[in-house]
Coordinates of C-alpha atoms in Angstrom, one line a residue:
Chain A
M1 CA 23.8 -22.7 5.9
Q2 CA 20.5 -24.5 6.8
E3 CA 19.4 -21.3 8.6
Y4 CA 19.8 -19.3 5.5
F5 CA 18.1 -21.8 3.3
L6 CA 15.1 -21.9 5.7
L7 CA 14.9 -18.1 5.7
F8 CA 15.0 -18.1 1.9
I9 CA 12.2 -20.6 1.5
S10 CA 10.0 -19.2 4.3
A11 CA 10.3 -15.7 2.8
I12 CA 9.0 -16.9 -0.6
F13 CA 6.3 -19.3 0.5
V14 CA 5.4 -19.2 4.2
N15 CA 5.7 -15.4 4.9
N16 CA 5.0 -14.3 1.3
I17 CA 5.4 -10.6 1.2
V18 CA 2.1 -9.9 -0.5
L19 CA -0.1 -12.8 0.6
A20 CA 0.9 -13.0 4.3
Q21 CA 2.5 -9.7 5.1
Y22 CA 0.2 -7.4 3.2
L23 CA 2.9 -5.4 1.5
G24 CA 3.0 -4.2 -2.1
N25 CA -0.8 -4.6 -2.7
C26 CA -1.3 -1.6 -4.9
P27 CA 1.0 -2.9 -7.7
F28 CA -0.2 -6.5 -6.9
I29 CA -3.8 -5.5 -7.8
G30 CA -2.8 -2.8 -10.3
T31 CA -0.4 -4.7 -12.6
S32 CA -1.8 -8.2 -12.5
K33 CA -4.1 -8.1 -15.5
D34 CA -1.5 -9.3 -18.0
T35 CA 1.2 -12.0 -17.5
G36 CA 3.8 -10.1 -19.5
V37 CA 3.4 -6.9 -17.5
A38 CA 3.4 -9.0 -14.3
V39 CA 6.8 -10.5 -15.2
G40 CA 8.3 -7.1 -16.0
M41 CA 7.0 -5.5 -12.8
G42 CA 8.1 -8.6 -10.8
S43 CA 11.6 -8.6 -12.1
A44 CA 12.0 -4.8 -11.5
V45 CA 10.9 -5.3 -7.9
V46 CA 13.3 -8.2 -7.3
F47 CA 16.2 -6.1 -8.6
V48 CA 15.3 -2.9 -6.7
M49 CA 14.4 -4.6 -3.5
F50 CA 17.7 -6.4 -3.5
M51 CA 19.8 -3.3 -4.0
A52 CA 17.6 -1.0 -1.8
T53 CA 17.8 -3.4 1.2
G54 CA 21.6 -3.6 1.0
L55 CA 22.0 0.1 0.6
T56 CA 19.6 1.1 3.4
W57 CA 21.3 -1.5 5.7
L58 CA 24.6 0.3 5.1
V59 CA 23.0 3.7 5.6
Q60 CA 21.5 2.6 8.9
Y61 CA 24.7 1.1 10.4
K62 CA 27.3 3.3 8.8
L63 CA 25.5 6.6 8.9
L64 CA 22.5 6.9 11.1
V65 CA 23.6 4.8 14.1
P66 CA 27.1 6.3 14.5
M67 CA 25.6 9.8 14.2
G68 CA 22.9 9.0 16.7
I69 CA 20.0 10.1 14.4
G70 CA 18.2 6.8 14.2
Y71 CA 14.8 8.6 14.4
L72 CA 15.4 9.9 10.9
Q73 CA 15.3 6.3 9.6
T74 CA 12.0 6.8 7.7
L75 CA 13.1 10.0 6.0
A76 CA 16.6 8.6 5.1
F77 CA 15.3 5.3 3.8
I78 CA 12.7 6.8 1.4
L79 CA 15.3 9.2 0.1
V80 CA 17.8 6.4 -0.5
I81 CA 15.2 4.3 -2.3
A82 CA 13.9 7.2 -4.4
A83 CA 17.5 8.2 -5.4
L84 CA 18.4 4.5 -6.1
V85 CA 15.4 4.0 -8.4
Q86 CA 16.3 7.2 -10.3
F87 CA 19.9 6.1 -10.6
V88 CA 19.0 2.6 -11.7
E89 CA 16.7 4.1 -14.3
M90 CA 19.4 6.3 -15.7
F91 CA 22.0 3.5 -15.6
L92 CA 19.8 1.1 -17.5
K93 CA 18.8 3.7 -20.0
K94 CA 22.5 4.4 -20.9
M95 CA 24.1 1.0 -20.4
V96 CA 21.5 -1.7 -21.0
P97 CA 18.9 -0.3 -23.3
P98 CA 17.1 -3.7 -24.0
L99 CA 16.6 -4.2 -20.2
Y100 CA 15.5 -0.6 -19.9
K101 CA 12.9 -1.2 -22.6
S102 CA 11.3 -4.0 -20.7
L103 CA 11.6 -2.7 -17.1
G104 CA 11.8 1.1 -17.6
I105 CA 8.1 1.9 -17.3
F106 CA 7.8 0.0 -14.0
L107 CA 10.8 1.7 -12.3
P108 CA 9.2 5.0 -11.3
L109 CA 6.3 3.0 -9.7
I110 CA 8.6 1.2 -7.4
T111 CA 9.6 4.2 -5.3
T112 CA 6.1 4.1 -3.8
N113 CA 5.9 0.3 -3.7
C114 CA 5.6 -0.3 0.0
A115 CA 7.1 -3.7 -0.3
V116 CA 10.5 -2.3 -1.1
M117 CA 10.5 0.1 1.9
G118 CA 8.7 -2.6 4.0
V119 CA 11.5 -5.2 3.5
A120 CA 14.1 -2.5 4.3
L121 CA 12.3 -1.8 7.6
I122 CA 11.6 -5.5 8.4
V123 CA 15.3 -6.4 8.3
Q124 CA 16.1 -3.5 10.6
R125 CA 13.4 -4.6 13.1
E126 CA 14.6 -8.2 13.0
E127 CA 18.2 -7.0 13.3
F128 CA 19.5 -9.2 10.5
G129 CA 23.2 -8.9 9.4
L130 CA 24.0 -7.6 5.9
V131 CA 24.2 -11.0 4.1
K132 CA 21.1 -12.2 5.8
S133 CA 19.3 -9.0 4.9
V134 CA 20.0 -9.1 1.2
M135 CA 19.1 -12.8 1.1
F136 CA 15.8 -12.0 2.7
A137 CA 15.3 -9.2 0.3
L138 CA 16.0 -11.4 -2.7
A139 CA 13.6 -14.1 -1.5
S140 CA 10.9 -11.5 -0.7
G141 CA 11.2 -10.1 -4.2
L142 CA 10.9 -13.6 -5.7
G143 CA 7.9 -14.2 -3.5
F144 CA 6.3 -11.0 -4.8
M145 CA 7.0 -12.0 -8.4
L146 CA 5.6 -15.4 -7.9
A147 CA 2.4 -14.1 -6.3
L148 CA 2.0 -11.4 -9.0
V149 CA 2.6 -13.8 -12.0
L150 CA 0.2 -16.4 -10.5
L151 CA -2.5 -13.8 -10.0
A152 CA -2.0 -12.4 -13.5
G153 CA -2.5 -15.9 -14.9
I154 CA -5.7 -16.3 -13.0
R155 CA -7.0 -12.9 -14.0
E156 CA -6.2 -13.5 -17.7
R157 CA -8.5 -16.5 -17.6
L158 CA -11.2 -14.6 -15.7
A159 CA -11.2 -11.8 -18.2
V160 CA -13.0 -14.0 -20.8
R161 CA -15.5 -15.4 -18.3
R162 CA -19.0 -14.1 -17.7
L163 CA -19.0 -12.5 -14.3
P164 CA -21.6 -10.4 -12.5
V165 CA -20.9 -6.8 -13.4
A166 CA -20.3 -5.8 -9.8
M167 CA -17.6 -8.4 -9.4
R168 CA -15.6 -7.6 -12.5
G169 CA -12.1 -6.1 -12.3
T170 CA -10.8 -5.2 -8.8
P171 CA -13.3 -7.1 -6.6
I172 CA -12.7 -10.5 -8.2
G173 CA -9.0 -9.8 -8.2
L174 CA -9.1 -9.2 -4.5
V175 CA -11.2 -12.3 -3.8
M176 CA -8.8 -14.4 -6.0
A177 CA -5.9 -12.9 -4.0
G178 CA -7.7 -14.0 -0.8
L179 CA -8.1 -17.6 -2.1
M180 CA -4.4 -17.6 -3.1
S181 CA -3.5 -16.4 0.3
L182 CA -5.5 -19.2 1.7
A183 CA -3.6 -21.7 -0.4
F184 CA -0.3 -20.2 0.7
F185 CA -1.4 -20.8 4.3
A186 CA -0.9 -24.5 3.7
F187 CA 2.9 -23.8 3.5
K188 CA 2.8 -22.9 7.2
G189 CA 3.1 -26.6 8.1
M190 CA 6.2 -26.9 5.9
I191 CA 8.7 -25.2 8.2
Chain B
M1 CA -17.5 28.3 1.7
S2 CA -19.6 25.9 -0.4
R3 CA -16.5 25.1 -2.5
L4 CA -14.6 24.3 0.7
W5 CA -17.4 21.9 1.8
K6 CA -17.5 20.3 -1.6
E7 CA -13.8 19.5 -1.6
F8 CA -14.1 18.2 2.0
S9 CA -17.1 16.1 1.5
K10 CA -16.1 14.3 -1.7
G11 CA -13.6 12.2 0.3
L12 CA -16.5 11.0 2.5
W13 CA -18.5 9.4 -0.3
T14 CA -18.1 10.2 -4.0
E15 CA -14.4 9.6 -3.9
L16 CA -14.2 7.6 -0.7
P17 CA -10.7 5.9 -0.4
P18 CA -10.0 3.0 -0.7
F19 CA -13.3 2.0 -2.2
R20 CA -13.8 4.7 -4.9
L21 CA -10.1 5.5 -5.3
V22 CA -8.3 2.2 -5.1
L23 CA -5.3 3.6 -3.3
G24 CA -3.5 2.7 -0.1
L25 CA -4.5 -1.0 -0.1
C26 CA -1.6 -2.2 2.1
P27 CA -2.6 -0.4 5.4
T28 CA -6.3 -1.1 4.5
L29 CA -5.6 -4.8 4.5
A30 CA -2.9 -5.0 7.1
V31 CA -4.2 -3.0 10.1
T32 CA -7.9 -3.8 10.0
K33 CA -7.8 -6.9 12.2
T34 CA -9.6 -4.8 14.8
A35 CA -11.7 -1.6 14.6
D36 CA -9.3 0.1 17.1
N37 CA -6.3 -0.4 14.8
G38 CA -8.2 0.8 11.8
L39 CA -9.3 4.0 13.6
G40 CA -5.7 4.6 14.9
M41 CA -4.2 4.2 11.4
G42 CA -6.8 6.3 9.9
L43 CA -6.2 9.2 12.3
A44 CA -2.5 9.1 11.6
V45 CA -3.2 9.3 7.9
V46 CA -5.6 12.3 8.5
F47 CA -2.8 14.1 10.3
V48 CA -0.2 13.5 7.6
L49 CA -2.5 14.0 4.6
A50 CA -4.1 17.3 5.8
L51 CA -0.7 18.8 6.8
S52 CA 1.2 17.5 3.7
N53 CA -1.6 18.9 1.4
L54 CA -1.4 22.3 3.2
M55 CA 2.4 22.5 3.0
I56 CA 2.6 21.3 -0.6
S57 CA 0.0 23.8 -1.6
L58 CA 1.9 26.6 0.1
L59 CA 5.1 25.5 -1.6
R60 CA 3.6 24.7 -5.0
K61 CA 5.0 27.8 -6.7
I62 CA 8.5 27.3 -5.4
I63 CA 8.8 23.5 -6.2
P64 CA 10.3 23.0 -9.7
A65 CA 8.0 20.7 -11.8
K66 CA 10.9 18.3 -12.6
V67 CA 11.7 17.3 -9.0
R68 CA 8.3 17.7 -7.5
I69 CA 7.8 14.0 -6.6
A70 CA 11.0 14.0 -4.6
C71 CA 9.9 17.2 -2.9
F72 CA 6.5 15.7 -2.1
I73 CA 8.2 12.7 -0.6
V74 CA 10.4 14.8 1.6
V75 CA 7.4 16.7 3.0
A76 CA 5.4 13.6 3.6
A77 CA 8.4 11.8 5.2
S78 CA 9.0 14.7 7.6
L79 CA 5.4 14.6 8.7
V80 CA 5.5 10.8 9.1
V81 CA 8.6 11.1 11.3
A82 CA 6.6 13.6 13.4
V83 CA 3.7 11.2 13.7
E84 CA 6.0 8.3 14.7
L85 CA 7.5 10.4 17.5
L86 CA 4.1 11.6 18.6
M87 CA 2.8 8.1 18.7
Q88 CA 5.8 6.8 20.6
A89 CA 5.2 9.4 23.2
Y90 CA 1.4 9.3 23.6
A91 CA 0.1 6.1 22.0
Y92 CA 2.9 3.5 22.4
P93 CA 0.7 0.4 22.4
L94 CA -1.0 1.4 19.2
Y95 CA 2.4 2.2 17.7
Q96 CA 3.5 -1.3 18.5
Q97 CA 0.3 -2.8 17.1
L98 CA 0.6 -1.0 13.8
G99 CA 4.3 -1.9 13.5
I100 CA 6.0 -1.0 10.2
F101 CA 2.8 0.4 8.8
V102 CA 3.4 3.7 10.6
P103 CA 6.6 4.5 8.7
L104 CA 5.0 3.1 5.6
I105 CA 2.5 5.9 5.6
V106 CA 5.1 7.8 3.6
V107 CA 4.7 5.4 0.6
N108 CA 0.9 5.3 0.9
C109 CA -0.3 6.3 -2.5
I110 CA -3.1 8.5 -1.1
I111 CA -0.5 11.0 0.2
L112 CA 1.4 11.4 -3.0
G113 CA -1.7 10.9 -5.1
R114 CA -3.5 13.9 -3.4
A115 CA -0.4 16.0 -3.5
E116 CA 0.0 15.4 -7.2
A117 CA -3.7 15.5 -8.2
F118 CA -4.9 18.3 -5.9
A119 CA -2.5 20.2 -3.6
S120 CA -0.1 21.1 -6.4
K121 CA -2.8 22.8 -8.3
N122 CA -5.0 24.4 -5.6
G123 CA -4.8 26.9 -2.8
P124 CA -3.9 26.0 0.8
L125 CA -7.4 26.1 2.4
L126 CA -9.0 24.0 -0.3
S127 CA -6.0 21.6 -0.2
M128 CA -6.3 21.2 3.5
A129 CA -10.1 20.5 3.2
D130 CA -9.4 17.9 0.5
G131 CA -6.7 16.2 2.6
A132 CA -8.8 16.2 5.8
G133 CA -11.9 14.9 3.9
M134 CA -9.9 12.1 2.1
G135 CA -8.2 11.2 5.4
L136 CA -11.5 11.0 7.3
G137 CA -13.1 8.9 4.5
F138 CA -10.1 6.6 4.7
T139 CA -10.5 6.5 8.5
M140 CA -14.2 5.6 8.1
S141 CA -13.5 2.8 5.6
L142 CA -10.7 1.4 7.8
T143 CA -12.8 1.5 11.0
F144 CA -15.7 -0.1 9.2
L145 CA -13.6 -2.9 7.6
G146 CA -11.8 -3.4 11.0
G147 CA -15.1 -3.6 12.8
L148 CA -16.5 -6.1 10.3
R149 CA -13.5 -8.3 10.5
E150 CA -13.3 -8.1 14.2
L151 CA -17.0 -8.9 14.6
L152 CA -16.9 -12.0 12.3
G153 CA -13.4 -13.1 13.4
S154 CA -13.7 -12.8 17.2
G155 CA -17.3 -11.7 18.0
A156 CA -16.3 -8.3 19.3
I157 CA -16.2 -4.6 18.3
F158 CA -13.6 -2.2 19.7
G159 CA -12.6 -5.0 22.0
V160 CA -16.0 -5.3 23.6
H161 CA -17.5 -8.7 23.3
V162 CA -21.0 -8.5 21.6
A163 CA -21.6 -11.9 20.1
W164 CA -24.3 -14.2 21.5
E165 CA -23.7 -17.5 23.4
G166 CA -22.4 -20.3 21.2
F167 CA -21.1 -17.9 18.5
Q168 CA -18.5 -19.6 16.4
P169 CA -15.9 -17.0 15.4
L170 CA -14.7 -17.3 11.8
G171 CA -10.9 -17.3 12.5
L172 CA -10.2 -16.8 8.8
M173 CA -11.5 -13.2 8.9
V174 CA -8.7 -11.9 11.1
E175 CA -6.0 -13.5 8.9
A176 CA -4.7 -12.4 5.5
P177 CA -7.2 -14.3 3.3
G178 CA -10.1 -12.7 5.2
A179 CA -8.7 -9.3 4.6
F180 CA -8.5 -9.7 0.8
I181 CA -11.9 -11.4 0.5
S182 CA -13.8 -9.0 2.8
L183 CA -12.4 -6.0 0.9
G184 CA -13.2 -7.6 -2.4
V185 CA -16.8 -8.4 -1.4
L186 CA -17.4 -5.0 0.1
L187 CA -16.1 -3.3 -3.1
A188 CA -18.4 -5.5 -5.1
L189 CA -21.4 -4.7 -2.9
M190 CA -20.8 -1.0 -3.2
V191 CA -20.7 -1.3 -7.0
F192 CA -23.8 -3.5 -6.9
V193 CA -25.8 -0.8 -4.9
Q194 CA -24.5 1.9 -7.2
N195 CA -25.7 -0.1 -10.2
L196 CA -29.1 -0.6 -8.7
Q197 CA -29.5 3.1 -8.4
R198 CA -28.2 3.7 -11.9
K199 CA -30.5 1.1 -13.4
R200 CA -33.5 2.8 -11.8
R201 CA -32.4 6.1 -13.4
G202 CA -31.8 4.3 -16.7
L203 CA -28.0 4.9 -16.8
A204 CA -25.4 2.5 -18.0
L205 CA -24.0 0.0 -15.5
V206 CA -20.4 0.7 -14.2
E207 CA -17.6 -1.6 -13.1
A208 CA -15.6 -1.3 -10.0
P209 CA -12.8 1.3 -10.1
G210 CA -9.3 -0.1 -10.8
H211 CA -6.0 1.2 -9.8
D212 CA -5.8 3.9 -12.5
C213 CA -2.9 6.2 -13.1
K214 CA -4.9 9.4 -13.1
S215 CA -6.0 9.2 -9.4
C216 CA -2.6 7.9 -8.2
G217 CA 0.0 9.9 -9.9
C218 CA 2.6 8.4 -7.6
C219 CA 5.2 7.9 -10.3
G220 CA 4.8 11.4 -11.7
K221 CA 4.0 10.0 -15.2
A222 CA 0.2 10.5 -15.0
D223 CA 0.4 13.2 -17.7
N224 CA 1.8 10.6 -20.2
A225 CA -0.6 7.8 -19.3

């Protein structure tokens, strides 16, 4: 139990998927100008990452390994993730329209969010079991959401400040992400 | 011929990724701890990008518009699998250094972005020139950033020690915060130089490019945006 708890906490804070593992940076910089958008994108990522990691784990151990075609992992995983995202989009549109309204526009972007595929690959390389994998995915998704919402809060404040023209927009966003990453470094001593 | 050169050379400066087109940030930040890794990653991207542009351009009349993103992904993923196998055979240490970022080339926005924005609309030769140019520009940027971080973080370039006696390496630079900060500062410097030139010519100042939907097109919704 303790092992799972430690894994959960360390995936959110110590090994934060964006700030320590360099995954999912395009949406991290791209969708962090507004807190509302950041929350929407973050929750869509948590949801898809959780499901995609479980599904790709099953594909790996029930399909690829028994058939001896492990080298097709990359191709199989990206197809599973793309199909899953499409399916989730259709499902939400039909069954849960309010949720679709808030998450819908972010879903197509998630296929090419490397954090989703990255987590699916990390759990394979670490050889986690199914339960451990989905827990790790859930924690990583929450870590992504945390970093994204925090950065959006900072950038909302920065938008009304006077900055040198050259620093406005993406450069200051990146520098702020660097400072946040530095702050998250402090969690290293925690575990 | 001049058109071919134009499409090739735009990736080297005017649309240099990831500085002018803010795409493919993850490998840019992750693998640039050293110049070696940056170069290796860049060359893998050149291979995938040039060939995926070529193949998508050849297939562009057969691929139905509705499922084009899925088709682009399949083409890119097949090429990435090829790169993975080639690297395992001929450059295993590099393959291990780059880790999961080799298979993650498939979700690099540059690949899908160029497929969507260029290869699906232009002929095979032009598309290949575009892919090769963008890929080489990406390689240049990654090698430069890697060299800078390696120099400041450990006093070496390409693994050769160049710093003077008593040089205090800035350990932060080879860690995650250094990656974000150095990319941000470089981007700002580039805009600053551009603005100096524009000021001299009496043009309006510009801000750094953002992650805009037009140049990415990853989600296939660029037309609506």
